[in-house]
CSV table of C-alpha atoms and ligand atoms in Angstrom, one decimal:
chain,number,residue,atom,x,y,z
A,1,MET,CA,31.1,112.1,81.4
A,2,LYS,CA,31.0,108.4,79.9
A,3,ALA,CA,33.2,105.8,82.7
A,4,ASN,CA,36.1,103.9,80.9
A,5,THR,CA,36.7,100.8,82.6
A,6,ALA,CA,40.0,99.4,80.9
A,7,PRO,CA,43.3,99.4,82.9
A,8,ILE,CA,46.6,101.6,83.3
A,9,GLY,CA,49.4,100.5,82.1
A,10,PHE,CA,52.3,100.1,83.3
A,11,PHE,CA,56.1,98.8,82.7
A,12,ASP,CA,59.1,98.7,84.5
A,13,SER,CA,62.8,96.7,83.4
A,14,GLY,CA,61.5,94.7,86.7
A,15,ILE,CA,59.6,95.1,90.2
A,16,GLY,CA,60.9,98.7,90.4
A,17,GLY,CA,57.2,100.2,89.1
A,18,THR,CA,55.6,98.5,91.8
A,19,SER,CA,56.7,101.1,93.8
A,20,ILE,CA,55.0,104.2,91.6
A,21,TRP,CA,51.7,101.1,90.9
A,22,SER,CA,50.9,101.9,94.4
A,23,ALA,CA,51.2,105.7,94.2
A,24,VAL,CA,48.4,105.8,91.7
A,25,THR,CA,46.4,102.7,93.1
A,26,HIS,CA,46.4,104.4,96.2
A,27,LEU,CA,45.3,107.8,94.4
A,28,LEU,CA,42.7,106.1,92.1
A,29,PRO,CA,41.3,102.9,94.2
A,30,GLN,CA,38.7,102.3,91.4
A,31,GLU,CA,40.9,102.4,88.6
A,32,SER,CA,42.1,98.7,86.9
A,33,THR,CA,45.4,98.2,85.9
A,34,VAL,CA,48.0,95.9,83.9
A,35,TYR,CA,51.8,96.0,85.1
A,36,VAL,CA,54.5,94.7,82.8
A,37,ALA,CA,57.8,93.2,84.7
A,38,ASP,CA,60.4,93.2,82.0
A,39,SER,CA,62.6,91.4,84.5
A,40,ALA,CA,64.6,89.6,81.6
A,41,ASN,CA,65.8,92.5,79.8
A,42,ALA,CA,66.9,94.5,83.4
A,43,PRO,CA,69.0,96.6,84.1
A,44,TYR,CA,67.3,99.2,81.1
A,45,GLY,CA,70.1,101.0,82.8
A,46,GLU,CA,73.5,99.6,81.2
A,47,LYS,CA,71.8,99.4,78.1
A,48,SER,CA,72.3,102.2,74.8
A,49,PRO,CA,69.2,104.7,74.2
A,50,GLU,CA,67.9,102.7,71.3
A,51,GLU,CA,67.9,99.7,72.9
A,52,ILE,CA,66.1,101.3,75.5
A,53,VAL,CA,63.7,102.6,73.1
A,54,ALA,CA,63.3,99.0,71.3
A,55,LEU,CA,62.8,97.1,74.8
A,56,SER,CA,59.8,100.3,76.0
A,57,VAL,CA,58.3,99.8,72.2
A,58,LYS,CA,57.8,96.0,73.1
A,59,ASN,CA,56.6,96.6,76.6
A,60,THR,CA,54.0,99.2,74.7
A,61,GLU,CA,52.4,96.8,72.2
A,62,PHE,CA,52.0,94.0,74.8
A,63,LEU,CA,49.7,96.8,77.3
A,64,LEU,CA,47.8,98.0,74.2
A,65,ASP,CA,47.0,94.4,73.2
A,66,TYR,CA,46.0,93.4,76.6
A,67,GLY,CA,43.9,97.1,76.1
A,68,ALA,CA,45.0,99.9,79.0
A,69,LYS,CA,43.4,102.9,77.8
A,70,LEU,CA,46.6,105.0,79.3
A,71,ILE,CA,50.5,104.1,80.2
A,72,VAL,CA,52.6,104.6,83.0
A,73,VAL,CA,56.6,103.9,82.1
A,74,ALA,CA,56.9,103.3,85.4
A,75,CYS,CA,61.2,103.2,85.0
A,76,ASN,CA,62.9,106.3,84.8
A,77,THR,CA,65.4,105.4,82.8
A,78,ALA,CA,62.6,104.2,80.4
A,79,THR,CA,61.2,107.7,80.2
A,80,THR,CA,64.3,109.9,79.9
A,81,ASN,CA,65.7,107.7,77.0
A,82,ALA,CA,61.9,106.7,75.2
A,83,ILE,CA,59.0,108.7,76.1
A,84,ALA,CA,59.1,111.2,73.3
A,85,SER,CA,58.9,107.6,70.7
A,86,LEU,CA,56.5,106.4,72.5
A,87,ARG,CA,54.2,109.9,71.8
A,88,ALA,CA,55.4,110.6,68.7
A,89,ARG,CA,54.0,106.0,67.7
A,90,TYR,CA,51.2,105.2,70.0
A,91,PRO,CA,47.5,107.5,69.6
A,92,VAL,CA,47.3,106.4,73.9
A,93,PRO,CA,48.6,109.1,76.7
A,94,PHE,CA,51.7,108.2,78.5
A,95,VAL,CA,53.1,109.4,81.8
A,96,GLY,CA,56.9,109.6,82.7
A,97,ILE,CA,58.9,109.1,86.0
A,98,GLU,CA,61.6,111.4,86.5
A,99,PRO,CA,64.2,112.4,89.0
A,100,ALA,CA,62.2,114.9,91.6
A,101,ILE,CA,64.8,116.9,91.9
A,102,LYS,CA,62.7,119.8,91.6
A,103,PRO,CA,61.1,119.3,94.7
A,104,ALA,CA,64.2,118.7,95.3
A,105,ALA,CA,66.1,121.9,94.1
A,106,LEU,CA,63.4,123.8,96.7
A,107,GLN,CA,63.3,122.2,99.4
A,108,THR,CA,67.5,121.8,100.2
A,109,LYS,CA,68.7,124.1,102.5
A,110,SER,CA,72.1,123.6,102.6
A,111,GLY,CA,71.8,124.5,98.7
A,112,LYS,CA,73.4,120.6,97.7
A,113,VAL,CA,71.6,117.5,96.2
A,114,GLY,CA,72.5,113.8,96.1
A,115,LEU,CA,70.6,112.1,93.1
A,116,LEU,CA,71.3,108.7,92.8
A,117,ALA,CA,69.7,106.8,89.2
A,118,THR,CA,70.5,104.8,86.9
A,119,LYS,CA,73.8,105.6,83.7
A,120,GLY,CA,71.0,105.3,81.2
A,121,THR,CA,69.0,108.3,83.4
A,122,LEU,CA,72.0,110.3,83.7
A,123,GLY,CA,73.0,110.6,80.4
A,124,SER,CA,69.8,111.2,78.2
A,125,ALA,CA,68.9,114.6,77.0
A,126,LEU,CA,66.3,114.4,78.8
A,127,PHE,CA,67.4,113.9,81.8
A,128,HIS,CA,69.6,117.2,81.2
A,129,LYS,CA,67.8,119.5,79.8
A,130,THR,CA,65.0,118.7,83.1
A,131,ALA,CA,68.4,119.0,85.5
A,132,LEU,CA,69.4,123.1,83.3
A,133,GLU,CA,66.0,124.1,84.1
A,134,ASN,CA,65.3,123.1,87.3
A,135,THR,CA,68.5,123.2,89.5
A,136,SER,CA,69.8,126.7,89.4
A,137,GLY,CA,71.9,128.0,92.1
A,138,VAL,CA,71.8,124.6,93.4
A,139,GLU,CA,74.5,121.7,93.7
A,140,LEU,CA,73.0,118.7,92.5
A,141,ILE,CA,75.4,115.4,92.8
A,142,GLU,CA,74.7,113.0,90.4
A,143,GLN,CA,76.0,109.1,91.2
A,144,GLU,CA,75.1,106.2,89.1
A,145,GLY,CA,74.3,103.1,90.8
A,146,ALA,CA,75.8,101.1,89.4
A,147,GLY,CA,74.9,97.2,90.4
A,148,LEU,CA,72.2,97.9,93.0
A,149,VAL,CA,68.9,97.0,90.4
A,150,PRO,CA,70.8,94.1,90.3
A,151,LEU,CA,70.5,92.9,93.3
A,152,ILE,CA,67.3,93.7,93.6
A,153,GLU,CA,66.3,91.6,91.1
A,154,ALA,CA,68.2,88.9,92.7
A,155,GLY,CA,66.1,89.6,95.7
A,156,PHE,CA,68.5,91.1,97.2
A,157,GLU,CA,67.6,94.3,98.2
A,158,GLN,CA,68.7,93.7,102.2
A,159,GLY,CA,71.2,92.6,101.5
A,160,ASP,CA,74.6,93.4,102.7
A,161,GLU,CA,76.0,94.7,99.1
A,162,VAL,CA,73.4,96.4,98.9
A,163,ARG,CA,74.3,97.8,101.5
A,164,GLN,CA,78.2,98.7,100.9
A,165,LEU,CA,77.1,99.7,97.5
A,166,LEU,CA,75.5,103.1,98.7
A,167,GLN,CA,77.3,103.6,101.6
A,168,THR,CA,80.5,103.3,98.6
A,169,TYR,CA,77.7,105.6,97.1
A,170,LEU,CA,76.5,107.9,99.3
A,171,ASN,CA,79.2,108.6,101.7
A,172,PRO,CA,81.4,111.2,99.3
A,173,MET,CA,77.3,112.6,98.7
A,174,LEU,CA,77.5,113.2,102.6
A,175,GLU,CA,80.7,114.9,103.1
A,176,LYS,CA,80.0,117.8,100.2
A,177,GLY,CA,77.1,118.5,102.7
A,178,ILE,CA,73.7,117.4,101.1
A,179,ASP,CA,70.6,116.9,103.4
A,180,THR,CA,68.8,116.4,100.0
A,181,LEU,CA,68.6,112.8,98.5
A,182,VAL,CA,67.0,111.9,95.4
A,183,LEU,CA,66.4,108.8,94.4
A,184,GLY,CA,65.8,108.6,90.8
A,185,CYS,CA,64.7,105.2,90.2
A,186,THR,CA,61.9,103.5,90.1
A,187,HIS,CA,63.3,100.6,92.2
A,188,TYR,CA,65.1,102.6,94.9
A,189,PRO,CA,62.0,103.1,97.2
A,190,TYR,CA,62.7,99.8,98.4
A,191,LEU,CA,66.0,101.0,99.7
A,192,LYS,CA,64.7,102.8,102.2
A,193,PRO,CA,64.8,100.1,105.1
A,194,ILE,CA,68.7,100.0,104.9
A,195,LEU,CA,69.0,103.7,103.8
A,196,LYS,CA,66.9,104.9,106.9
A,197,GLU,CA,69.6,102.6,108.9
A,198,ILE,CA,73.1,104.2,107.2
A,199,LEU,CA,71.4,108.2,106.4
A,200,PRO,CA,71.7,110.6,109.2
A,201,PRO,CA,67.9,111.5,110.6
A,202,HIS,CA,67.5,114.7,109.1
A,203,LEU,CA,68.3,113.7,105.1
A,204,LEU,CA,65.3,114.2,103.4
A,205,VAL,CA,64.9,111.7,101.0
A,206,LEU,CA,62.6,112.0,97.9
A,207,ASP,CA,61.0,110.4,95.4
A,208,ALA,CA,59.0,111.3,92.6
A,209,ALA,CA,55.8,108.5,93.6
A,210,ALA,CA,53.8,111.1,94.7
A,211,ALA,CA,53.2,113.1,91.5
A,212,VAL,CA,53.2,110.4,89.1
A,213,ALA,CA,50.0,109.4,90.5
A,214,LYS,CA,48.6,113.1,90.4
A,215,GLN,CA,49.6,113.5,86.5
A,216,THR,CA,48.0,109.9,86.0
A,217,GLN,CA,44.9,111.3,87.6
A,218,THR,CA,45.8,114.5,85.8
A,219,LEU,CA,45.4,113.0,81.9
A,220,LEU,CA,43.0,110.3,82.7
A,221,THR,CA,40.4,113.4,83.8
A,222,GLN,CA,41.1,115.3,80.3
A,223,HIS,CA,41.2,112.8,78.1
A,224,GLU,CA,37.5,111.3,80.0
A,225,LEU,CA,39.4,107.8,81.4
A,226,LEU,CA,38.2,107.8,84.3
A,227,ALA,CA,36.8,104.4,85.4
A,228,GLY,CA,34.4,106.3,87.6
A,229,GLY,CA,32.6,104.2,90.6
A,230,LEU,CA,31.4,101.7,88.5
A,231,GLY,CA,32.2,97.7,89.0
A,232,GLU,CA,35.3,96.7,91.0
A,233,SER,CA,38.7,97.2,90.2
A,234,LYS,CA,41.2,94.3,88.5
A,235,HIS,CA,44.9,94.1,88.9
A,236,VAL,CA,47.2,91.6,87.2
A,237,PHE,CA,51.2,91.4,87.0
A,238,PHE,CA,53.0,89.9,84.0
A,239,THR,CA,56.2,89.0,84.2
A,240,ASN,CA,59.2,87.2,81.3
A,241,LYS,CA,61.7,85.8,85.0
A,242,GLN,CA,60.4,84.2,88.1
A,243,THR,CA,56.5,84.6,89.4
A,244,ALA,CA,57.8,84.2,92.8
A,245,LEU,CA,59.8,87.7,92.7
A,246,LEU,CA,57.0,90.1,91.3
A,247,ALA,CA,54.5,88.9,93.6
A,248,ARG,CA,56.8,90.2,96.4
A,249,PHE,CA,56.4,93.3,95.8
A,250,VAL,CA,52.9,93.2,95.3
A,251,PRO,CA,50.6,93.2,97.8
A,252,ALA,CA,49.2,90.0,99.5
A,253,PRO,CA,45.0,89.6,98.1
A,254,LEU,CA,46.9,90.5,94.4
A,255,GLN,CA,49.9,88.0,94.9
A,256,GLU,CA,47.4,85.0,92.6
A,257,GLN,CA,47.3,87.5,89.5
A,258,VAL,CA,50.8,87.4,89.0
A,259,TYR,CA,52.2,85.2,85.4
A,260,PHE,CA,54.0,83.8,84.0
A,261,THR,CA,54.7,85.7,80.2
A,262,SER,CA,56.9,85.5,77.1
A,263,ASP,CA,55.2,87.4,75.3
A,264,PHE,CA,57.2,90.6,75.8
B,301,DGL,N1,63.4,101.1,88.0
B,301,DGL,C1,64.2,101.2,86.5
B,301,DGL,C2,64.8,103.2,86.3
B,301,DGL,O1,63.5,103.5,87.1
B,301,DGL,C3,66.1,100.4,86.5
B,301,DGL,C4,66.2,100.8,85.1
B,301,DGL,C5,67.1,99.9,85.7
B,301,DGL,O2,66.4,98.9,85.0
B,301,DGL,O3,68.7,99.8,85.0
B,301,DGL,O4,65.4,103.8,86.8
């Protein structure tokens, strides 16, 4: 099999997709990557489906110009609103992320699952289809995480305002008896330190990062795009807002690879 050392492309409305980047590069350490943080346009969750498609297209074009061999749409909102358009338009393989409601439905014992996601994800046709197919016999309690992404993008993921919002959003679910919480936005794994403090210890918290990494590996294998063991992997991160913010969510040795650009 031929080795393909072109990078895997990632995009998100901001820093959230770095939670997916970490899972993918952990599973596939030999792969190079290029990451797009469209922080100037965050949050996507409050935008119309047409706007989300247009933003996803311009991010994809930047990544393709950079030579990406496969694109990970590291954003639930962009996946659920735009991945079908992207697949129809471009020849590279796309991996998307959707809220992990299927594993949640399989693992819940109380039969009650909470889901925190953006308005854009919860309102999308793809999410409705996935929910319908995978949650029979389970009560899915959906909650928009309004305000969370802007606070995380402002660097306040550990602050009191986030804590208060989370309490407001999660207390009603807890009162209804959920034993499983799905984090349906790639920014939300960065709320885990606060979630740990405010959720009962038995509560299972799920996200889809590991599943995305596995699917990336599967598609790279199927399309014969794996980098193999040749050479050293390279990583580069682009943001159209503050490099200092994105750098905080990137492993220390790679922080010098974070660049500002207005090209997307
Ligand atoms: N990380 C994006 C997601 O997974 C955040 C969406 C937003 O910008 O509102 O949904």
